[in-house]
Backbone as XML, in Angstrom:
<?xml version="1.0"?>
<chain id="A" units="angstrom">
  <residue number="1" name="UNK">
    <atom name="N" x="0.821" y="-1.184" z="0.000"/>
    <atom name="CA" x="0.000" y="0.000" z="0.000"/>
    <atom name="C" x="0.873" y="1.261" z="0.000"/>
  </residue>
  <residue number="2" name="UNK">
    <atom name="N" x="1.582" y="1.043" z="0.824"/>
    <atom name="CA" x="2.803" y="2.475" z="0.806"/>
    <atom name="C" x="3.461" y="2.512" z="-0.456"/>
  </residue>
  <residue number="3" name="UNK">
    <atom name="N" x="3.869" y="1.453" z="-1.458"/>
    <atom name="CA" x="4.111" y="1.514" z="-2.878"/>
    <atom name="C" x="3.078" y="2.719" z="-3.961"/>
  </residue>
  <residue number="4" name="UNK">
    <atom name="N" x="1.937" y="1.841" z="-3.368"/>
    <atom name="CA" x="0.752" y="2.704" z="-4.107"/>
    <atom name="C" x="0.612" y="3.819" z="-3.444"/>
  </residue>
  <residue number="5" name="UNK">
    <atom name="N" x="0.421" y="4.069" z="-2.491"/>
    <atom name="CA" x="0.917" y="5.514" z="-2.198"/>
    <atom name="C" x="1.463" y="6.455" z="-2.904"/>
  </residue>
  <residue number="6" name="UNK">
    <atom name="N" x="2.869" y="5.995" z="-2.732"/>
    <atom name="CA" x="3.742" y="6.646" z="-3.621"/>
    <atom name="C" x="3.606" y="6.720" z="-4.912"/>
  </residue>
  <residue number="7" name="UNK">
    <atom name="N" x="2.919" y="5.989" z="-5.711"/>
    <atom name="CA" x="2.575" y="5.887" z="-7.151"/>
    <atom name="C" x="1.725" y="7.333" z="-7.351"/>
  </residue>
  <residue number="8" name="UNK">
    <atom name="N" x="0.866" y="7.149" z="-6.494"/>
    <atom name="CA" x="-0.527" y="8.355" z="-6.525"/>
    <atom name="C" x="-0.074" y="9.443" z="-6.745"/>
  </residue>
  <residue number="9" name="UNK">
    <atom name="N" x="1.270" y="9.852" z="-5.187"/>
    <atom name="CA" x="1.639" y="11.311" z="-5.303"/>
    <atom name="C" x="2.674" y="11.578" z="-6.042"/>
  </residue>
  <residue number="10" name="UNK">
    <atom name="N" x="3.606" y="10.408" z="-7.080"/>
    <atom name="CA" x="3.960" y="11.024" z="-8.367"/>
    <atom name="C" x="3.140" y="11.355" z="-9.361"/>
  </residue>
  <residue number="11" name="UNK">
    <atom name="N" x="2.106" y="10.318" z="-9.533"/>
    <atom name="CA" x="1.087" y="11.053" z="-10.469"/>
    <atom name="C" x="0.576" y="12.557" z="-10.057"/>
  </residue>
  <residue number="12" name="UNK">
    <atom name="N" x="0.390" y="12.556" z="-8.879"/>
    <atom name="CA" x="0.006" y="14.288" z="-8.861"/>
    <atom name="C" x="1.047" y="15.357" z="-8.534"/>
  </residue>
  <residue number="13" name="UNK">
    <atom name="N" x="2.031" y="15.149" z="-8.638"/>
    <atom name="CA" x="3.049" y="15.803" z="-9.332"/>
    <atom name="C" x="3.410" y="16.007" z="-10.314"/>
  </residue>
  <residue number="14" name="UNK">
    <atom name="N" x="3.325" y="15.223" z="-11.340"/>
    <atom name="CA" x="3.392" y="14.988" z="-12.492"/>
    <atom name="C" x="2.088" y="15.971" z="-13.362"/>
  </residue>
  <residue number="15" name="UNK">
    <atom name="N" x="1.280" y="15.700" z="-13.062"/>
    <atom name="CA" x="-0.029" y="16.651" z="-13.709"/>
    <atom name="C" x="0.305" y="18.132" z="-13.034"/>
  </residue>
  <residue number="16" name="UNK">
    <atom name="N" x="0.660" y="18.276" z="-11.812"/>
    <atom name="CA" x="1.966" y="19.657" z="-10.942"/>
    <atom name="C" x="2.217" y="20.213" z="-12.409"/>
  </residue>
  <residue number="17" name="UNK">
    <atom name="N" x="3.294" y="19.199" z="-12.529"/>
    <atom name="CA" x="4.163" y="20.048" z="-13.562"/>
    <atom name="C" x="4.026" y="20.031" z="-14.777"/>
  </residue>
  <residue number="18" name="UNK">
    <atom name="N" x="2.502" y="19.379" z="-15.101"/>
    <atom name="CA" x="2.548" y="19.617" z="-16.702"/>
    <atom name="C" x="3.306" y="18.578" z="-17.397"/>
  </residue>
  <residue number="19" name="UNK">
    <atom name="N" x="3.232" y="17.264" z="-16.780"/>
    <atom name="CA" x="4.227" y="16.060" z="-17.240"/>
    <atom name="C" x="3.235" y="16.204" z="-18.774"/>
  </residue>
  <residue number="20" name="UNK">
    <atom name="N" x="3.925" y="14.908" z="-19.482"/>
    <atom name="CA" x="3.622" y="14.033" z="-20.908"/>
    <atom name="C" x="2.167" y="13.442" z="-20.692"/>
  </residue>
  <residue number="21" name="UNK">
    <atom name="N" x="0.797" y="13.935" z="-20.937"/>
    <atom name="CA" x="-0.087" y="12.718" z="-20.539"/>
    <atom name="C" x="-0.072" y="11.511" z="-20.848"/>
  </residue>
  <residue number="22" name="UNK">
    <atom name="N" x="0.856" y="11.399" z="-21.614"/>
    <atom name="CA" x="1.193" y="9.931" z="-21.770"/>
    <atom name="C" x="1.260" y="9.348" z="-20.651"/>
  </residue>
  <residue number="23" name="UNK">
    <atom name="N" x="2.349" y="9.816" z="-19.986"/>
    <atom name="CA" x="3.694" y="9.471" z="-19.170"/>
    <atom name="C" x="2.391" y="9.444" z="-17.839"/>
  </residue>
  <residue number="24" name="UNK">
    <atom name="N" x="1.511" y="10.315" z="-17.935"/>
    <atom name="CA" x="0.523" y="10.345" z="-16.263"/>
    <atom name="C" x="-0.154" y="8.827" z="-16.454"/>
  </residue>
  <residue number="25" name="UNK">
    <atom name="N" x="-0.980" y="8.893" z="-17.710"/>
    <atom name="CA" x="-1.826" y="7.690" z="-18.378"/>
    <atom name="C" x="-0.770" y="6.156" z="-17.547"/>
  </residue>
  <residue number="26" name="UNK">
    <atom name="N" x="0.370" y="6.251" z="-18.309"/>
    <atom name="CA" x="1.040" y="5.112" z="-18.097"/>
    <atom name="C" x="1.029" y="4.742" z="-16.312"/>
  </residue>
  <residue number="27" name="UNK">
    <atom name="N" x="1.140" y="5.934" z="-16.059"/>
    <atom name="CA" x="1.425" y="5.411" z="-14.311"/>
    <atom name="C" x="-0.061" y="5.326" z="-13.418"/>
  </residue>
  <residue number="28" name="UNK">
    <atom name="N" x="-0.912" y="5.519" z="-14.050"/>
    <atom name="CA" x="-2.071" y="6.002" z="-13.569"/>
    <atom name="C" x="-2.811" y="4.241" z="-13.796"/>
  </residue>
  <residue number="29" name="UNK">
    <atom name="N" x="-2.371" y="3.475" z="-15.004"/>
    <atom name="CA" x="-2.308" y="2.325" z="-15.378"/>
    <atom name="C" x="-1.948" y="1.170" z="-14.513"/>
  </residue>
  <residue number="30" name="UNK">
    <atom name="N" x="-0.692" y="1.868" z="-14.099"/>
    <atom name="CA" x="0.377" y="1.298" z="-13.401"/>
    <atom name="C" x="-0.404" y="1.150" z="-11.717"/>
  </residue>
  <residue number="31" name="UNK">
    <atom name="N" x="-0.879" y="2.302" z="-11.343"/>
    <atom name="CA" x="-1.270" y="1.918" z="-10.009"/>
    <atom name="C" x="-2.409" y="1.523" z="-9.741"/>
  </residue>
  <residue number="32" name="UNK">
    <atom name="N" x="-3.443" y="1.516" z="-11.214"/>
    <atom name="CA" x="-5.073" y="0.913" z="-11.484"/>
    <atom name="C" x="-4.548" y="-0.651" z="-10.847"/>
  </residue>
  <residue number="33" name="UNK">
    <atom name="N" x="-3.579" y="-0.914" z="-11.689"/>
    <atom name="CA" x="-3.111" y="-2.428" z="-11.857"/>
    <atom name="C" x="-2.618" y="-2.551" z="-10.230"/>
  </residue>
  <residue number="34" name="UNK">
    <atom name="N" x="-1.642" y="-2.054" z="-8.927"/>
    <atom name="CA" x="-1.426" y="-2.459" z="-8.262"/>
    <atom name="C" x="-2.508" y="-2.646" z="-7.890"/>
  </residue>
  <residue number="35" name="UNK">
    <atom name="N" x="-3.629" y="-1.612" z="-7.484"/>
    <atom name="CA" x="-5.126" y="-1.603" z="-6.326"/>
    <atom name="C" x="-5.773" y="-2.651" z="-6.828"/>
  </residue>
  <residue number="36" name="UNK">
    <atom name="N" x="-5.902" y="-3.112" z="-8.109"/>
    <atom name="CA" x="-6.179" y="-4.595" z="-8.560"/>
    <atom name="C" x="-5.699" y="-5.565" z="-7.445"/>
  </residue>
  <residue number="37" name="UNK">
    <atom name="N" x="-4.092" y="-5.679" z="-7.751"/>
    <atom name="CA" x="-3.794" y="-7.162" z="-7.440"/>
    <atom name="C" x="-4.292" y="-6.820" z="-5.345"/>
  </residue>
  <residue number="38" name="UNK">
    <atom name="N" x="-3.912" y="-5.776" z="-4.688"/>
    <atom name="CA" x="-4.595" y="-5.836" z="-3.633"/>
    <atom name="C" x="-5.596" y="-6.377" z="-3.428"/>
  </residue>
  <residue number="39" name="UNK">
    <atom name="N" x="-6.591" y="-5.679" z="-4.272"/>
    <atom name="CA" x="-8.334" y="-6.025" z="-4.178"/>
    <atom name="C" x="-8.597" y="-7.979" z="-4.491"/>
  </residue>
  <residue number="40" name="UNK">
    <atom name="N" x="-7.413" y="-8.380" z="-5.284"/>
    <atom name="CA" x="-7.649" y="-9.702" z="-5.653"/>
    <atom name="C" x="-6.916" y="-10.626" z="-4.460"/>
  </residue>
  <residue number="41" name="UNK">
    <atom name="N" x="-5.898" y="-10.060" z="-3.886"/>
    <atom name="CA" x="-5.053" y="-10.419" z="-2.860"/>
    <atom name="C" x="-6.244" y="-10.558" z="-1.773"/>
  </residue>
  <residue number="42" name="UNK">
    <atom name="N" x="-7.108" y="-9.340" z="-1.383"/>
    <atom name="CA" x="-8.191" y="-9.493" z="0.177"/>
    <atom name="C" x="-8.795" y="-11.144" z="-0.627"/>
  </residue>
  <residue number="43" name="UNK">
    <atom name="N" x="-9.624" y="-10.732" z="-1.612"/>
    <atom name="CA" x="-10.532" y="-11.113" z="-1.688"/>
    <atom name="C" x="-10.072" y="-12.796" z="-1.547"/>
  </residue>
  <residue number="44" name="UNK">
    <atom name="N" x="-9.181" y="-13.409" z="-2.681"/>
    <atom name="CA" x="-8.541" y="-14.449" z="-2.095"/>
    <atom name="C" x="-8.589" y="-15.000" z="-0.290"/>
  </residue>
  <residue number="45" name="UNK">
    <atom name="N" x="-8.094" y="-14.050" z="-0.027"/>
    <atom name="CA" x="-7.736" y="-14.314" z="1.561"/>
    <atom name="C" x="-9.234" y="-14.738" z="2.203"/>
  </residue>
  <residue number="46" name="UNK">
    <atom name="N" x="-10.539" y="-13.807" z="1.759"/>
    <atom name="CA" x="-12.016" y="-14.224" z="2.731"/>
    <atom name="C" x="-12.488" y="-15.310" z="1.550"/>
  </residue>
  <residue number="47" name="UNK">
    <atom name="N" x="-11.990" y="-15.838" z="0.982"/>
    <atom name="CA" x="-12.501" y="-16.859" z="0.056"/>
    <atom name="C" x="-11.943" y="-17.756" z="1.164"/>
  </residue>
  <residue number="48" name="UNK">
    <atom name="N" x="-10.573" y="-18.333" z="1.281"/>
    <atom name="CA" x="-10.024" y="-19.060" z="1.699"/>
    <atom name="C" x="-10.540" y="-18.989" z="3.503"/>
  </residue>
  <residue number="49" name="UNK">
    <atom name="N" x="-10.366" y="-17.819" z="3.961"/>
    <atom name="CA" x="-10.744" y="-18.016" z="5.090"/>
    <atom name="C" x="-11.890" y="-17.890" z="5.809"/>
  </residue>
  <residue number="50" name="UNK">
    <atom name="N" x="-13.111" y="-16.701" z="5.587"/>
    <atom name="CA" x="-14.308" y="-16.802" z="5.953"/>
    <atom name="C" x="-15.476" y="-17.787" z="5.034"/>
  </residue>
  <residue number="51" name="UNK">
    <atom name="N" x="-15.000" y="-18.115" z="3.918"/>
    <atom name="CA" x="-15.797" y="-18.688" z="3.129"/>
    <atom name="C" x="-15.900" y="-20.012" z="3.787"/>
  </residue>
  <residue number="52" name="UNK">
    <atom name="N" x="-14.917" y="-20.626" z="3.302"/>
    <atom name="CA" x="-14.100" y="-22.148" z="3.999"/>
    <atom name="C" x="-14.814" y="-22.281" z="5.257"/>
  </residue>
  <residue number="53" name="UNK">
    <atom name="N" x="-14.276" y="-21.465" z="6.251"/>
    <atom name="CA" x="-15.159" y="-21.784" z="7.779"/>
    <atom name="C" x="-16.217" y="-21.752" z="7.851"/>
  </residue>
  <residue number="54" name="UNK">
    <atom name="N" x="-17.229" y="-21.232" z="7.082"/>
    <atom name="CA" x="-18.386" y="-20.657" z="7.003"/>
    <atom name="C" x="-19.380" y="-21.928" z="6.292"/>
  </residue>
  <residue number="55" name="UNK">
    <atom name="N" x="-18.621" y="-22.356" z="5.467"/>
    <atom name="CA" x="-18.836" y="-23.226" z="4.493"/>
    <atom name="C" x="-18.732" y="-24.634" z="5.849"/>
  </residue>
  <residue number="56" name="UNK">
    <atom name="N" x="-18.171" y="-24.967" z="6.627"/>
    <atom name="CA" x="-17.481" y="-25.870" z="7.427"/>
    <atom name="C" x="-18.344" y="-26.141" z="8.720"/>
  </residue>
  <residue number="57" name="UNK">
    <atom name="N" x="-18.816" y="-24.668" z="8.972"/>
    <atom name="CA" x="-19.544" y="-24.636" z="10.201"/>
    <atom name="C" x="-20.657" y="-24.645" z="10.094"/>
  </residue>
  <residue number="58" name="UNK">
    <atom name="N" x="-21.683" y="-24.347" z="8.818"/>
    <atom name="CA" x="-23.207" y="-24.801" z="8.956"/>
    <atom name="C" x="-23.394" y="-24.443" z="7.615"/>
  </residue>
  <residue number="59" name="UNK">
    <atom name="N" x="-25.052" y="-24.751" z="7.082"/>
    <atom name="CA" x="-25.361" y="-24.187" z="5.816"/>
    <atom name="C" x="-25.803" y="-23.099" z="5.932"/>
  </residue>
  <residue number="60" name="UNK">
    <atom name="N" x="-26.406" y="-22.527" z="6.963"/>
    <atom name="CA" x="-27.072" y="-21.112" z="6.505"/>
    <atom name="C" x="-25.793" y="-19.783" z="6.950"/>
  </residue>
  <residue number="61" name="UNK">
    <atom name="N" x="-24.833" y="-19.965" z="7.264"/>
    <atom name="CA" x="-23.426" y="-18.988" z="7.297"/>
    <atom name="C" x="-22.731" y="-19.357" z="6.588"/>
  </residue>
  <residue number="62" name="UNK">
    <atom name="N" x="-22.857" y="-20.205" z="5.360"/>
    <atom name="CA" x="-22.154" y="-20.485" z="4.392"/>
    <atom name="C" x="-22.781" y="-19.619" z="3.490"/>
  </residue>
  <residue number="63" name="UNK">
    <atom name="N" x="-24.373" y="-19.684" z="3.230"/>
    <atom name="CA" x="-25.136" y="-18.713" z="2.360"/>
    <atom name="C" x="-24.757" y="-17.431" z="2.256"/>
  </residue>
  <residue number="64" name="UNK">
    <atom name="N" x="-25.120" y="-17.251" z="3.590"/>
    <atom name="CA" x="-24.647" y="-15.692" z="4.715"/>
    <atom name="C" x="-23.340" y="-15.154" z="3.603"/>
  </residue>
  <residue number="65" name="UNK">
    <atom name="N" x="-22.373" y="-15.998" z="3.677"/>
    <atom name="CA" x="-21.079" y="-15.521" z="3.374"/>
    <atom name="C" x="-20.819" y="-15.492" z="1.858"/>
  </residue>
  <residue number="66" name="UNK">
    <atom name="N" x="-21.512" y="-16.488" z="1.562"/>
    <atom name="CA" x="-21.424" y="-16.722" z="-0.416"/>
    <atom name="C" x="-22.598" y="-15.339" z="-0.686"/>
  </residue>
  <residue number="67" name="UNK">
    <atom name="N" x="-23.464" y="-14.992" z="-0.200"/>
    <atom name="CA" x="-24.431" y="-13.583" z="-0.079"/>
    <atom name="C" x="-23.211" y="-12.653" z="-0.326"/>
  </residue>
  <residue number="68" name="UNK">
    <atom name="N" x="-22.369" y="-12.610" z="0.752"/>
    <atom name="CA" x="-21.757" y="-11.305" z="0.834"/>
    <atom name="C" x="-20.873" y="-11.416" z="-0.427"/>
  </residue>
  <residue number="69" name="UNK">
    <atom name="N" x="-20.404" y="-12.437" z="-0.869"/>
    <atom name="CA" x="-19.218" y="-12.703" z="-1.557"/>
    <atom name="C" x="-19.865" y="-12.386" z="-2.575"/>
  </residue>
  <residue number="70" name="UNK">
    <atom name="N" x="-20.721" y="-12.217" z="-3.227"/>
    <atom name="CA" x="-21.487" y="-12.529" z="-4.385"/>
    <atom name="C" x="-21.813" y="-10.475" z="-4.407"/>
  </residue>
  <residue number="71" name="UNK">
    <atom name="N" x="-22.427" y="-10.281" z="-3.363"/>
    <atom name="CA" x="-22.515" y="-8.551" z="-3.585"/>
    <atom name="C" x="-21.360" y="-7.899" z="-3.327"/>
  </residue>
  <residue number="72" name="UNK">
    <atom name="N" x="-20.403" y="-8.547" z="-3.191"/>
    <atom name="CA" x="-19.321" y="-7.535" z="-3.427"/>
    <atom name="C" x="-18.553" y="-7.501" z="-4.704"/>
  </residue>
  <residue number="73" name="UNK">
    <atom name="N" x="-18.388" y="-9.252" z="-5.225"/>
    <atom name="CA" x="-17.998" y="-8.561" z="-6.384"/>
    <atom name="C" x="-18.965" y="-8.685" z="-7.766"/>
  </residue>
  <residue number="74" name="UNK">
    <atom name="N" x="-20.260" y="-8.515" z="-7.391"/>
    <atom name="CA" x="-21.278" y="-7.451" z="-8.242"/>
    <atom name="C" x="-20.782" y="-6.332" z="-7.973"/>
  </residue>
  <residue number="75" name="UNK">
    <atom name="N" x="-20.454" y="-5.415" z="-6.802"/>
    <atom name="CA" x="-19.856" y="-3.755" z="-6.470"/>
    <atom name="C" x="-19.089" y="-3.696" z="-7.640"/>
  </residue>
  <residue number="76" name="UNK">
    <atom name="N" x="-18.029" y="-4.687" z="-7.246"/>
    <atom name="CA" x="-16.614" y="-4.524" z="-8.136"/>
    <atom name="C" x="-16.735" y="-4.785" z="-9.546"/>
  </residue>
  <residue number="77" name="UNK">
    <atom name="N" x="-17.398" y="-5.406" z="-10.038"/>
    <atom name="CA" x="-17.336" y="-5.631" z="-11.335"/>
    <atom name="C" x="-18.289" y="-4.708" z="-12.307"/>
  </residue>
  <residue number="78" name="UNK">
    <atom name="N" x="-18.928" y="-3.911" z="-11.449"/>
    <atom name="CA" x="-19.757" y="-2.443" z="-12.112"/>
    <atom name="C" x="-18.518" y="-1.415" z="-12.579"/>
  </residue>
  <residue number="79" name="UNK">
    <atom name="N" x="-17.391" y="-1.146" z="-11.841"/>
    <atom name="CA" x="-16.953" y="-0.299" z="-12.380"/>
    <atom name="C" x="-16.140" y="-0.113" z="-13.665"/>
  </residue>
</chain>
C-alpha cells in the first residue's frame, strides 16, 4: 500500500508540472493495476478463510457468506 501511495503522489506531481499525458496515463495504469492485485489479494484471503469456515460450520453462514461474496464482487465488477 505504501508503494501505491507513492505511485498516486507522483502522479500528482506529475499533472503539478505539466508532465507528458502519456507518461501520467502510463502510471495512472500502473497503479489501477497495483489496487487490482490488492483487491484480488483481500478477496482471495475471505474466500479461503471466511468462506471455507463458514462453508465448514453450517449451511445457513455459508449462504450468509457466499451472499456477501457474491454482492461484493457485483460492487466490483460495475466499475
Amino acid at each position: 500500500m505504501h508503494k501505491i501511495e507513492g505511485q498516486i503522489r507522483g502522479i500528482s506531481r506529475m499533472v503539478t508540472d505539466d508532465r507528458c499525458r502519456i507518461d501520467v496515463l502510463t502510471q495512472i495504469s500502473a497503479a489501477h493495476h497495483a489496487l487490482q492485485e490488492v483487491a484480488l489479494t483481500l478477496l482471495d484471503d475471505h474466500v479461503r478463510g471466511c468462506v471455507t469456515r463458514a462453508a465448514h460450520a453450517n449451511a445457513a453462514q455459508a449462504e450468509e457468506e457466499l451472499a456477501d461474496l457474491t454482492d461484493t464482487l457485483r460492487r466490483a465488477l460495475r466499475r
